[in-house]
PDB file of C-alpha atoms in Angstrom:
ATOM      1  CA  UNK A   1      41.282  93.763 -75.696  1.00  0.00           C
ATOM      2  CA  UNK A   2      38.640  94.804 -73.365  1.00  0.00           C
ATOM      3  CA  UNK A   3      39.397  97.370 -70.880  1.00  0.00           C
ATOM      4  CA  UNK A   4      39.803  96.701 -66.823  1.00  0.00           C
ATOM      5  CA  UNK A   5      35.592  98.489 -67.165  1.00  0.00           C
ATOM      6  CA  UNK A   6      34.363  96.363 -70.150  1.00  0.00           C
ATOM      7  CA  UNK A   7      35.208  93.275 -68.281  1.00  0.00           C
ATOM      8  CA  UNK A   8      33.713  93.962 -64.999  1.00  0.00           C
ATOM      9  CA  UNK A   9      31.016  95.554 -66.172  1.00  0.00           C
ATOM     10  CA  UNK A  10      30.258  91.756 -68.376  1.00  0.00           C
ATOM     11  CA  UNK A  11      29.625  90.723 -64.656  1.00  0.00           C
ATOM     12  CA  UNK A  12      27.158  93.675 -63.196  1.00  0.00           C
ATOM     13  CA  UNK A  13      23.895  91.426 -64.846  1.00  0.00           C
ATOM     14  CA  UNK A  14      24.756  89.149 -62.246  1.00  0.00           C
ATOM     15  CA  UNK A  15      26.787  90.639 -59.506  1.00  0.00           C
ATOM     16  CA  UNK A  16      26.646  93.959 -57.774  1.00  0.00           C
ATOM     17  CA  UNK A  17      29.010  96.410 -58.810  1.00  0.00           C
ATOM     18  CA  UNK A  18      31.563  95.627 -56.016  1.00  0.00           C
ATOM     19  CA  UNK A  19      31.645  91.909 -56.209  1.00  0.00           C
ATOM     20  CA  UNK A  20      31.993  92.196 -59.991  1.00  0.00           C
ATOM     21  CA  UNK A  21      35.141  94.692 -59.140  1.00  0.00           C
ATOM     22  CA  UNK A  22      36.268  91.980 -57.344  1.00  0.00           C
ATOM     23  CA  UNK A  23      35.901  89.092 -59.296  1.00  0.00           C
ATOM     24  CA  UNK A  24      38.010  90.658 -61.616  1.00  0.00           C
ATOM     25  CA  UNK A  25      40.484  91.625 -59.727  1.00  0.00           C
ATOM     26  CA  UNK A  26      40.851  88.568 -58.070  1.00  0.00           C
ATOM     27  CA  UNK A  27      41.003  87.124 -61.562  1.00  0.00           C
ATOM     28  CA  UNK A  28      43.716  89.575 -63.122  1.00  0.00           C
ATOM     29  CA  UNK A  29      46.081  88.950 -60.116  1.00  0.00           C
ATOM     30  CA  UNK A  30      45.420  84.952 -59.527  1.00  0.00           C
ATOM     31  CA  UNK A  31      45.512  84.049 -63.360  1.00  0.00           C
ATOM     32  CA  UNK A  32      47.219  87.116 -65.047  1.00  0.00           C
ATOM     33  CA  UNK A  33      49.897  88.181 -62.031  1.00  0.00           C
ATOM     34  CA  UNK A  34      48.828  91.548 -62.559  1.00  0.00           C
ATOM     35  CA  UNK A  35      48.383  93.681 -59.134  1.00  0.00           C
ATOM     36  CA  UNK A  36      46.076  96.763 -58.869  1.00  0.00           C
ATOM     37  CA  UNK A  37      48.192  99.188 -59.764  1.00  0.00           C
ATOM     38  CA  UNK A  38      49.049  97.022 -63.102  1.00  0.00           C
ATOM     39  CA  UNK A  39      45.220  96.856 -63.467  1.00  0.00           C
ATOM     40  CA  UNK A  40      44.779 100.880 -63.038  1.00  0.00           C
ATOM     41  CA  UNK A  41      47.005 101.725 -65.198  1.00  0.00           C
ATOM     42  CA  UNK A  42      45.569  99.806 -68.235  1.00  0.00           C
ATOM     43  CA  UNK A  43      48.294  96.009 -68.477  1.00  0.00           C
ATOM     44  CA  UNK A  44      44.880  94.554 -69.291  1.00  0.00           C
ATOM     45  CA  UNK A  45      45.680  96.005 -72.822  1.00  0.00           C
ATOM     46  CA  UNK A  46      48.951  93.851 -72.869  1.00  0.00           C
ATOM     47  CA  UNK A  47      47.038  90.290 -72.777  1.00  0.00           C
ATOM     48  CA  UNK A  48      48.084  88.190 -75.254  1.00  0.00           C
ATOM     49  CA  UNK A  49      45.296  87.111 -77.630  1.00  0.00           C
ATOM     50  CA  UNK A  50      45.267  83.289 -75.756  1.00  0.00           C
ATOM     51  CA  UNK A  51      45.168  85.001 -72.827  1.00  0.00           C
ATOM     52  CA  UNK A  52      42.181  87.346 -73.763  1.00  0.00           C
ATOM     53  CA  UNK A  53      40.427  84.065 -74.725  1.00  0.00           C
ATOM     54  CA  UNK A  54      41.191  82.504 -71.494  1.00  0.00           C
ATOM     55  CA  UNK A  55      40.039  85.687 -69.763  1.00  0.00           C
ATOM     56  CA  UNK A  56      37.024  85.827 -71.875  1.00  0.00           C
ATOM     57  CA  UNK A  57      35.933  81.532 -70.592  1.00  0.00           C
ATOM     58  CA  UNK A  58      36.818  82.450 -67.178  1.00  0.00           C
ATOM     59  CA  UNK A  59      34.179  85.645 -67.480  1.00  0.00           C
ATOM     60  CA  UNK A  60      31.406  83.314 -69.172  1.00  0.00           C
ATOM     61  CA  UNK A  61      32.013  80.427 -65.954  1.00  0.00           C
ATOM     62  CA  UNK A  62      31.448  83.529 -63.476  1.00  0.00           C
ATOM     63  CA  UNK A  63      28.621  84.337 -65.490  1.00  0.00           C
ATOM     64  CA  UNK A  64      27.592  80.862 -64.678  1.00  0.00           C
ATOM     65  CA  UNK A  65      27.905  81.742 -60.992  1.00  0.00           C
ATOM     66  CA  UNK A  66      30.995  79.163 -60.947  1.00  0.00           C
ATOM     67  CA  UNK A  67      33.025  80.403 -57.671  1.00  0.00           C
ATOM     68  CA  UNK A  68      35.875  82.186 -58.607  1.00  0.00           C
ATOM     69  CA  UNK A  69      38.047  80.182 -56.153  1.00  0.00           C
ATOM     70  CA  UNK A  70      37.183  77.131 -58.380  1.00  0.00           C
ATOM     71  CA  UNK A  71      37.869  78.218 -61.362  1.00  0.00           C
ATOM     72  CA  UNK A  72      41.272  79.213 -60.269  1.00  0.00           C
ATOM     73  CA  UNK A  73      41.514  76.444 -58.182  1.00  0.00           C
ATOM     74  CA  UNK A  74      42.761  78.789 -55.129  1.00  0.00           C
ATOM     75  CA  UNK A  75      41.682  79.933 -52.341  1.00  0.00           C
ATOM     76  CA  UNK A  76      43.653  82.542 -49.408  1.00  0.00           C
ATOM     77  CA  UNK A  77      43.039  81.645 -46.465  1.00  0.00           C
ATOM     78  CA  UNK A  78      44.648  82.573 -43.420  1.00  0.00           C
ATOM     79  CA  UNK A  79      47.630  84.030 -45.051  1.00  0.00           C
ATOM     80  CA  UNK A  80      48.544  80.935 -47.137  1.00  0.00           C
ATOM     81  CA  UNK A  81      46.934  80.001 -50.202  1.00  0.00           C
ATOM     82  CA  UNK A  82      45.119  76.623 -50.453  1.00  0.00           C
ATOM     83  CA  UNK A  83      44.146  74.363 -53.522  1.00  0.00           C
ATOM     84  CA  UNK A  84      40.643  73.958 -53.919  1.00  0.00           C
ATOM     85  CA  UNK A  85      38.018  72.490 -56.285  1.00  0.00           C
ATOM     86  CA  UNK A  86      34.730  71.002 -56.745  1.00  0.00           C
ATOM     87  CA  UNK A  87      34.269  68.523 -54.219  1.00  0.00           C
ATOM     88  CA  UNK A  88      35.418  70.058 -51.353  1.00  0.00           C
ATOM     89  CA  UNK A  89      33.439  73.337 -49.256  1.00  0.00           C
ATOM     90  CA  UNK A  90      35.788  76.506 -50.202  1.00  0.00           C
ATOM     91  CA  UNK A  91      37.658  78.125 -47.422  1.00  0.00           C
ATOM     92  CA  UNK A  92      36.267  81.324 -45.253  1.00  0.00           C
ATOM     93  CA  UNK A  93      37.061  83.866 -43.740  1.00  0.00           C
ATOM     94  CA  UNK A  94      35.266  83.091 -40.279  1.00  0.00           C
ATOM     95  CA  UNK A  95      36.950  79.857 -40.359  1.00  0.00           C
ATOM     96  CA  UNK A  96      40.431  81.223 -39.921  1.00  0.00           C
ATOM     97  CA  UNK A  97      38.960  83.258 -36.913  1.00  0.00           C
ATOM     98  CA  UNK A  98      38.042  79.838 -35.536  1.00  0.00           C
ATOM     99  CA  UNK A  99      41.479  78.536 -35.955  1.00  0.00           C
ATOM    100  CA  UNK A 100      43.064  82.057 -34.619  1.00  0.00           C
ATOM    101  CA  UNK A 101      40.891  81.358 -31.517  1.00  0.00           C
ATOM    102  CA  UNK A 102      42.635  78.183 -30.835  1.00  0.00           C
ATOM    103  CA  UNK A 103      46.176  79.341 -32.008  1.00  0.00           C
ATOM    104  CA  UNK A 104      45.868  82.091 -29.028  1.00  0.00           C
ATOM    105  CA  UNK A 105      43.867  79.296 -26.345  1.00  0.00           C
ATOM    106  CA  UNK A 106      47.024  77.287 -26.610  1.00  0.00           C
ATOM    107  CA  UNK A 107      49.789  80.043 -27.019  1.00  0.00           C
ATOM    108  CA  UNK A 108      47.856  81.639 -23.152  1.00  0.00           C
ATOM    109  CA  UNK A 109      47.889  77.838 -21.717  1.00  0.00           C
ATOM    110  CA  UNK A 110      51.131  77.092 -23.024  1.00  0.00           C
ATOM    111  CA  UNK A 111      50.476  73.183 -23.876  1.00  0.00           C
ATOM    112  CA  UNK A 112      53.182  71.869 -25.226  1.00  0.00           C
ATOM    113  CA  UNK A 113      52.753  69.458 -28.242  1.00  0.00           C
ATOM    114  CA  UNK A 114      49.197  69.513 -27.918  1.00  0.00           C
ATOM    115  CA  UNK A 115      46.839  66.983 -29.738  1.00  0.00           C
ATOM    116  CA  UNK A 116      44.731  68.203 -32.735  1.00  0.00           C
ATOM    117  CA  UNK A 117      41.947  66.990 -34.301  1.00  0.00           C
ATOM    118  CA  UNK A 118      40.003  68.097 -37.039  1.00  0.00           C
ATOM    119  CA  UNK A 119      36.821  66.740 -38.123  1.00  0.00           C
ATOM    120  CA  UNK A 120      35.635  66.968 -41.516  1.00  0.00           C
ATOM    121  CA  UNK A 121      38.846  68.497 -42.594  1.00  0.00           C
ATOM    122  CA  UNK A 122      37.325  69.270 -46.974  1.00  0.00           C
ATOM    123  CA  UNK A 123      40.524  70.940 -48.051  1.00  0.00           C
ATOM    124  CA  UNK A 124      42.570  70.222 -44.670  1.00  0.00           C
ATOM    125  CA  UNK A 125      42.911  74.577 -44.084  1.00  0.00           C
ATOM    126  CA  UNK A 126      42.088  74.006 -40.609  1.00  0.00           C
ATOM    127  CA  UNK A 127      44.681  71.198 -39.959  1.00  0.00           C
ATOM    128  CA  UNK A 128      47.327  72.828 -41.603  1.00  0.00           C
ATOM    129  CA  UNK A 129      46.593  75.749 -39.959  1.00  0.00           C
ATOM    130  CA  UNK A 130      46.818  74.745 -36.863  1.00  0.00           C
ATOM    131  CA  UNK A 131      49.815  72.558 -37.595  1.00  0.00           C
ATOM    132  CA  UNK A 132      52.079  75.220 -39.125  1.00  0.00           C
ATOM    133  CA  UNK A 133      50.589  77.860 -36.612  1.00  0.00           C
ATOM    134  CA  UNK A 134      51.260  75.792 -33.082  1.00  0.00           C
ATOM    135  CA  UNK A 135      54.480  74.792 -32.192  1.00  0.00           C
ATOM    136  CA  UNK A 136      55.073  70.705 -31.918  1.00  0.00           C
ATOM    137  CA  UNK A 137      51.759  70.395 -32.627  1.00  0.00           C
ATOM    138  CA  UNK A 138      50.334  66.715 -33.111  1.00  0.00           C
ATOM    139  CA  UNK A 139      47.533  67.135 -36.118  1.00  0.00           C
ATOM    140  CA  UNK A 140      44.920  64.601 -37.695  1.00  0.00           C
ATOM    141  CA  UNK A 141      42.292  65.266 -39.633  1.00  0.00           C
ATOM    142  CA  UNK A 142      39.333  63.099 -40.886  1.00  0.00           C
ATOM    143  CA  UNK A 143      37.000  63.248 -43.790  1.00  0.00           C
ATOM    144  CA  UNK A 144      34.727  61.100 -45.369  1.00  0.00           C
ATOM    145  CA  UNK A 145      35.095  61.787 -48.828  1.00  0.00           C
ATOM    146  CA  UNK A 146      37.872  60.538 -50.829  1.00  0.00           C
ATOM    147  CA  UNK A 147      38.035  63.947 -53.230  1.00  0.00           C
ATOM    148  CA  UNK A 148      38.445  65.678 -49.839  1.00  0.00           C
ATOM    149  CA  UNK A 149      41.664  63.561 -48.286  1.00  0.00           C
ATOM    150  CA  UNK A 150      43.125  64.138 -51.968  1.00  0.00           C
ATOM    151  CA  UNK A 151      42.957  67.978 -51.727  1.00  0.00           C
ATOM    152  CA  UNK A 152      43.760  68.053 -48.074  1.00  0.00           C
ATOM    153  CA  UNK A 153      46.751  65.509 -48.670  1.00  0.00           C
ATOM    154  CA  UNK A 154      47.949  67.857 -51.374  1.00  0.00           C
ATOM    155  CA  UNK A 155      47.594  71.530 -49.652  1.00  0.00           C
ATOM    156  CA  UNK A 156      50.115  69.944 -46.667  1.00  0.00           C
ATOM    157  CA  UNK A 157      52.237  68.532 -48.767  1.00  0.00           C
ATOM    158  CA  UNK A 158      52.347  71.866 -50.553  1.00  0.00           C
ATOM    159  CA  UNK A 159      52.837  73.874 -47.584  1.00  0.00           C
ATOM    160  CA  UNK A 160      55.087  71.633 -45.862  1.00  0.00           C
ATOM    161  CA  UNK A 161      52.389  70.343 -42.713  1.00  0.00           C
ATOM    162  CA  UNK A 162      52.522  67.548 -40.990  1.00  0.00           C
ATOM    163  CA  UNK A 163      48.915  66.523 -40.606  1.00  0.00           C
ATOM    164  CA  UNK A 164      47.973  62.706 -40.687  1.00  0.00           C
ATOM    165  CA  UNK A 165      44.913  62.645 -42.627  1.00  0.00           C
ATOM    166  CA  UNK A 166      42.448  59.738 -42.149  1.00  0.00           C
ATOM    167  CA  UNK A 167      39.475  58.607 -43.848  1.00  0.00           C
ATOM    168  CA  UNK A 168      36.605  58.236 -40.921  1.00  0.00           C
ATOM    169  CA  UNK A 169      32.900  59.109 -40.974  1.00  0.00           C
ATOM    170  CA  UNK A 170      32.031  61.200 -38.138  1.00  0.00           C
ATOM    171  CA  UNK A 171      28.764  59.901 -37.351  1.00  0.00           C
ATOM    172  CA  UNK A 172      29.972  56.469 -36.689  1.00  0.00           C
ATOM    173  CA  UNK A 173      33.616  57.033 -34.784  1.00  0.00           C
ATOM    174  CA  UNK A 174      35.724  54.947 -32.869  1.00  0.00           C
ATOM    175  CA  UNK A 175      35.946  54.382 -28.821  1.00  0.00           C
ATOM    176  CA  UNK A 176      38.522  56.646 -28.426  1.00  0.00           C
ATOM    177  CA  UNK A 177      39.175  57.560 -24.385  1.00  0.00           C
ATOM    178  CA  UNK A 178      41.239  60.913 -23.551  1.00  0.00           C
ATOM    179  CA  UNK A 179      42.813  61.522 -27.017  1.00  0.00           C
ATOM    180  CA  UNK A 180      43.186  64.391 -28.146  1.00  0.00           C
ATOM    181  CA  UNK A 181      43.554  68.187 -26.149  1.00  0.00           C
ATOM    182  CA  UNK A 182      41.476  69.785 -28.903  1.00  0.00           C
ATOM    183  CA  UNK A 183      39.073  68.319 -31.379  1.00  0.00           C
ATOM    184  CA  UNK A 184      37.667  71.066 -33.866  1.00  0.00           C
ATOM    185  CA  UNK A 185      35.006  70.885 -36.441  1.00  0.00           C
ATOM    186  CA  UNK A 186      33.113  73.251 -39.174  1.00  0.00           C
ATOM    187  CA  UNK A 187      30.463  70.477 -39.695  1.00  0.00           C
ATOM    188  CA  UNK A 188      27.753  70.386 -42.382  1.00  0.00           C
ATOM    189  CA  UNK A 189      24.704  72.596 -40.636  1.00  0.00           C
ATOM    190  CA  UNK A 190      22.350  74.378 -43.262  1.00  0.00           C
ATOM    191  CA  UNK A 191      18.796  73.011 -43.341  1.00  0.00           C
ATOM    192  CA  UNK A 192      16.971  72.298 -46.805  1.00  0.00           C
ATOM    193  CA  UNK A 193      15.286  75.492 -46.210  1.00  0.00           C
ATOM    194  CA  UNK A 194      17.829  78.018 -45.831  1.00  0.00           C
ATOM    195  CA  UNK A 195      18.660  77.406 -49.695  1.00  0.00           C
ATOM    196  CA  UNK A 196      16.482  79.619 -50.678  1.00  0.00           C
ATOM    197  CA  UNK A 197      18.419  82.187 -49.500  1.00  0.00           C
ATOM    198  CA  UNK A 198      21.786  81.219 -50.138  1.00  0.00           C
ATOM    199  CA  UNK A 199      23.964  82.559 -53.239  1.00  0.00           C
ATOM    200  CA  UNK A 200      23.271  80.261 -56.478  1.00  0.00           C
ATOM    201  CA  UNK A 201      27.730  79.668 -56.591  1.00  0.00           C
ATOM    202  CA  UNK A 202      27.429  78.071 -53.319  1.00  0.00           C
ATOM    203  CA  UNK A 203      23.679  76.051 -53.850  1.00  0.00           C
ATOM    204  CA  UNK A 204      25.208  74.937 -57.349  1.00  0.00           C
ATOM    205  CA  UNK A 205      28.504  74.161 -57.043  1.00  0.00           C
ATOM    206  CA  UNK A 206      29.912  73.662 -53.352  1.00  0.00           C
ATOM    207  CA  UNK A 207      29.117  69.668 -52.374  1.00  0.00           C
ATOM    208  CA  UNK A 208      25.926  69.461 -50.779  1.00  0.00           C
ATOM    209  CA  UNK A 209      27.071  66.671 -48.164  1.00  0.00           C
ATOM    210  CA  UNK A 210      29.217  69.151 -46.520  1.00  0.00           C
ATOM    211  CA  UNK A 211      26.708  71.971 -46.287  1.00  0.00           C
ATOM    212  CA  UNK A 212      23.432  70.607 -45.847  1.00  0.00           C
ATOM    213  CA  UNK A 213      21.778  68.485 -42.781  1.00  0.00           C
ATOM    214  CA  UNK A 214      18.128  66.966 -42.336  1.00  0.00           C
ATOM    215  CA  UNK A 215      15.704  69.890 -41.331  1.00  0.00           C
ATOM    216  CA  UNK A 216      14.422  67.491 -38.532  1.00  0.00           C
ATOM    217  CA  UNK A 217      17.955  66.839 -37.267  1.00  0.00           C
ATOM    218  CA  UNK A 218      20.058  70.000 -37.642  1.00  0.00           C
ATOM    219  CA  UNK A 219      22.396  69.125 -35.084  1.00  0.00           C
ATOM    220  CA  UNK A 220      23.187  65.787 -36.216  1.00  0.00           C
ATOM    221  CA  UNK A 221      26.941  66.613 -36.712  1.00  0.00           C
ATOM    222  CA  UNK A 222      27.711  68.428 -33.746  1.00  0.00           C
ATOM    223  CA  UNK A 223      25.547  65.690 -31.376  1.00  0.00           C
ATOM    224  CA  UNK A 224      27.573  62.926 -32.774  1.00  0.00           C
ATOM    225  CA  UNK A 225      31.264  64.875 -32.616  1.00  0.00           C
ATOM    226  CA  UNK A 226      30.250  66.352 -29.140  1.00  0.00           C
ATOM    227  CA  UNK A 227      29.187  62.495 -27.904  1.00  0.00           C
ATOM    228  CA  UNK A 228      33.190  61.515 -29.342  1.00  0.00           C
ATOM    229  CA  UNK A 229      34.189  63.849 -27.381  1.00  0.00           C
ATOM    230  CA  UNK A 230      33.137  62.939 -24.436  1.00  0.00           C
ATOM    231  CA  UNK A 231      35.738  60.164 -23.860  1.00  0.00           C
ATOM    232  CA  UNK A 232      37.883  61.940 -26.659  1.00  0.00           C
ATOM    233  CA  UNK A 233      39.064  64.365 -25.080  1.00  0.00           C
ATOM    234  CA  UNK A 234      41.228  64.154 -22.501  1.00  0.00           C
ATOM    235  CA  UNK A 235      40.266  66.208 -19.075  1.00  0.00           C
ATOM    236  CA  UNK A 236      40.279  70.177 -19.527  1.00  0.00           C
ATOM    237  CA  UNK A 237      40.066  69.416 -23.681  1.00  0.00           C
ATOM    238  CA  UNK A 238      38.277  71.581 -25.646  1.00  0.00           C
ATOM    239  CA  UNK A 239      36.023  71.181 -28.371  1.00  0.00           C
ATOM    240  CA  UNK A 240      35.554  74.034 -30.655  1.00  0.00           C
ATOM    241  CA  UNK A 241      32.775  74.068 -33.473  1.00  0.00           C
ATOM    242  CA  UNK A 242      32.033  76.439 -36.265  1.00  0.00           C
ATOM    243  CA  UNK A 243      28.045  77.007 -36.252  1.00  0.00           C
ATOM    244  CA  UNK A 244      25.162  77.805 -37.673  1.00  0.00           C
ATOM    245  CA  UNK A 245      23.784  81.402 -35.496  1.00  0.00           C
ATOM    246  CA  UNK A 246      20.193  80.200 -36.112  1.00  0.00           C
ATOM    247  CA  UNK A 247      20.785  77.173 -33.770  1.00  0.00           C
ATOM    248  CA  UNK A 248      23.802  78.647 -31.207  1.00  0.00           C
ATOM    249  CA  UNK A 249      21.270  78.260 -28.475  1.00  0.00           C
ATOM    250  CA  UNK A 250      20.537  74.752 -28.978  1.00  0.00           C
ATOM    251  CA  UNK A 251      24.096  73.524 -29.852  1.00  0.00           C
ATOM    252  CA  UNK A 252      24.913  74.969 -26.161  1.00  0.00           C
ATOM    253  CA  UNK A 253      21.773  73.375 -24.421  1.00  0.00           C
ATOM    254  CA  UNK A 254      23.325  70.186 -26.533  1.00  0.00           C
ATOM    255  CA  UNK A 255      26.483  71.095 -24.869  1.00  0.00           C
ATOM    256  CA  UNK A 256      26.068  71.529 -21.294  1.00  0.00           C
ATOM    257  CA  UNK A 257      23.783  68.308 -21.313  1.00  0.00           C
ATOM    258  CA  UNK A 258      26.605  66.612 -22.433  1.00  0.00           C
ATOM    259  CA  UNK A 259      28.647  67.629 -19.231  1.00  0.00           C
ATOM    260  CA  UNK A 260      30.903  69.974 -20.882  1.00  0.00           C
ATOM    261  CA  UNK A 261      31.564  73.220 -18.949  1.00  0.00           C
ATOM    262  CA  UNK A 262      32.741  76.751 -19.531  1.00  0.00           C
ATOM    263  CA  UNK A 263      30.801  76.817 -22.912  1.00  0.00           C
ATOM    264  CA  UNK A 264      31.263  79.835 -24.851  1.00  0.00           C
ATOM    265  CA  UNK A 265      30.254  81.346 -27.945  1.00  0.00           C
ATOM    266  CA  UNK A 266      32.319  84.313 -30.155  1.00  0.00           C
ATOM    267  CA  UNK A 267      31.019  86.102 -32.822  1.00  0.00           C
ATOM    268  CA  UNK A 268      32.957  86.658 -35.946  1.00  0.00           C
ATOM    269  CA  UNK A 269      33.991  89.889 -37.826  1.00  0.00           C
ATOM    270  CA  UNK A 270      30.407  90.384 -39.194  1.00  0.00           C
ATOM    271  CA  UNK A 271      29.050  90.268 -35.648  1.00  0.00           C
ATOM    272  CA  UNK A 272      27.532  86.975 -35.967  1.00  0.00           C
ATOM    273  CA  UNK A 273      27.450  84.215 -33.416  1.00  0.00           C
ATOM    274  CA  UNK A 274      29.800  81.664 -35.253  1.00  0.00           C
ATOM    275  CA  UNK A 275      32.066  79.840 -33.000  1.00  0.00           C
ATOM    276  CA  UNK A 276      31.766  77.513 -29.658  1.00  0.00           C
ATOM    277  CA  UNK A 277      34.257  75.996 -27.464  1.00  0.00           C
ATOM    278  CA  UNK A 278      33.628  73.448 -24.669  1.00  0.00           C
ATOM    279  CA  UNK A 279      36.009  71.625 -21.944  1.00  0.00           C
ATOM    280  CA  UNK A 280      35.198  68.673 -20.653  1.00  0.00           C
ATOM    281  CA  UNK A 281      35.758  68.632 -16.630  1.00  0.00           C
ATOM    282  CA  UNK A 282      38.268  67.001 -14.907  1.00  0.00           C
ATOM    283  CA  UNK A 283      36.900  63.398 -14.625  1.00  0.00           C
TER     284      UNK A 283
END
């Protein structure tokens, strides 16, 4: 069996030094059970010789640039750990800052049983999130894709949320009037020409519907959720999106044309200008 250094080091062709640390890591404990100080101390030597095969395919699919959270089919995200797999956009980190944001908005204006939706919910983590995370909170969720409502269907079932998920395109929505008390969305916003500079495990494996937009419309998502929520939202709602930085300044021009007030942007923990919430005015 190859040592905790022979296996990372299969991975420093094609990752950094770090990220190859980590894959492996990640690997050992998700797969294997093993925790660091297991993998310091040399348990890598105690793999069976299945699982040293097993170890061995999972190292050739990273090789592969396959995300790690797929082939494990797992990913953490805000302290709970979500199914995942090809088909639906893998968690992040700067998500769950989105949904902290609106887990403290509510706890400050103490709404009680507040209406949630989520737009374009891929593995439901910002749903469930906000339904296990605010108290009597009423949660739906829509996606398009069928492969999405499966995995989102099965994480709250998993972790006991109650989140009615629906099937319902966002660009063509219903005539909703004064809904909902938040509607939140991490919409697809990456032009055709920001691939080129995006890792090759997210270009070839994460579904392109739910990344990519048309370079000539890149706020096609958040113009159609934003017009919803117009009439959506019921007076003093907020809308909160995840966005792209390159185009912060046009999804609040978008915004305030719109009529909604008190728009703000946050940055997340890498200093980038990721988030946006809205409220419409008293009507």
């Amino acid at each position: 069996m190859k040592s905790y250094l022979q296996l990372w080091s299969q991975l420093t062709p094609f990752y950094d030094e770090t990220e190859a640390k980590a894959l492996i890591r990640t690997v050992l404990e998700v797969r294997y059970g093993m925790s660091l100080t297991d993998i310091i101390c040399g348990k890598v030597s105690e793999l069976s010789t299945d699982e040293c095969q097993s170890l061995q395919e999972i190292i050739l699919r990273l090789q592969r640039f396959e995300p790690v959270q797929y082939i494990l089919g797992v990913k953490e995200f805000a302290g709970r750990t979500f199914h995942v797999s090809p088909g639906v956009l893998i968690p992040r980190d700067e998500t769950a800052e989105l949904c902290q944001w609106i887990v403290d908005t509510i706890q400050e204006s103490k709404l009680k049983s507040p209406t949630i939706l989520d737009i374009g919910t891929g593995s439901g983590c910002i749903a469930i999130t906000l339904s296990l995370e605010i108290q009597k909170a009423k949660v739906v969720a829509w996606d398009v894709s069928t492969t999405a409502i499966q995995v989102a269907n099965q994480n709250a079932r998993d972790l006991g949320a109650t989140v009615s998920i629906v099937c319902q395109n966002a660009l063509n929505a219903p005539r909703d009037a004064m809904k909902w008390d938040i509607i939140v969305s991490n919409p697809p916003y990456i032009c055709p020409t920001e691939a080129e500079e995006m890792e090759p495990n997210v270009l070839s494996y994460e579904p392109k519907e739910a990344l990519f937009v048309p370079e000539n419309h890149p706020l096609l998502f958040y113009d159609a959720i934003a017009h919803y929520a117009t009439t959506a939202l019921k007076p003093h709602g907020k809308l909160y999106f995840e966005i792209n930085p390159l185009y912060r300044k046009s999804v609040v021009e978008m915004l305030k044309n719109k009529g909604f007030i008190g728009v703000m942007i946050r940055k997340d923990a890498f200093g980038k200008e990721r988030m946006v919430c809205a409220t419409v005015p008293d009507r």
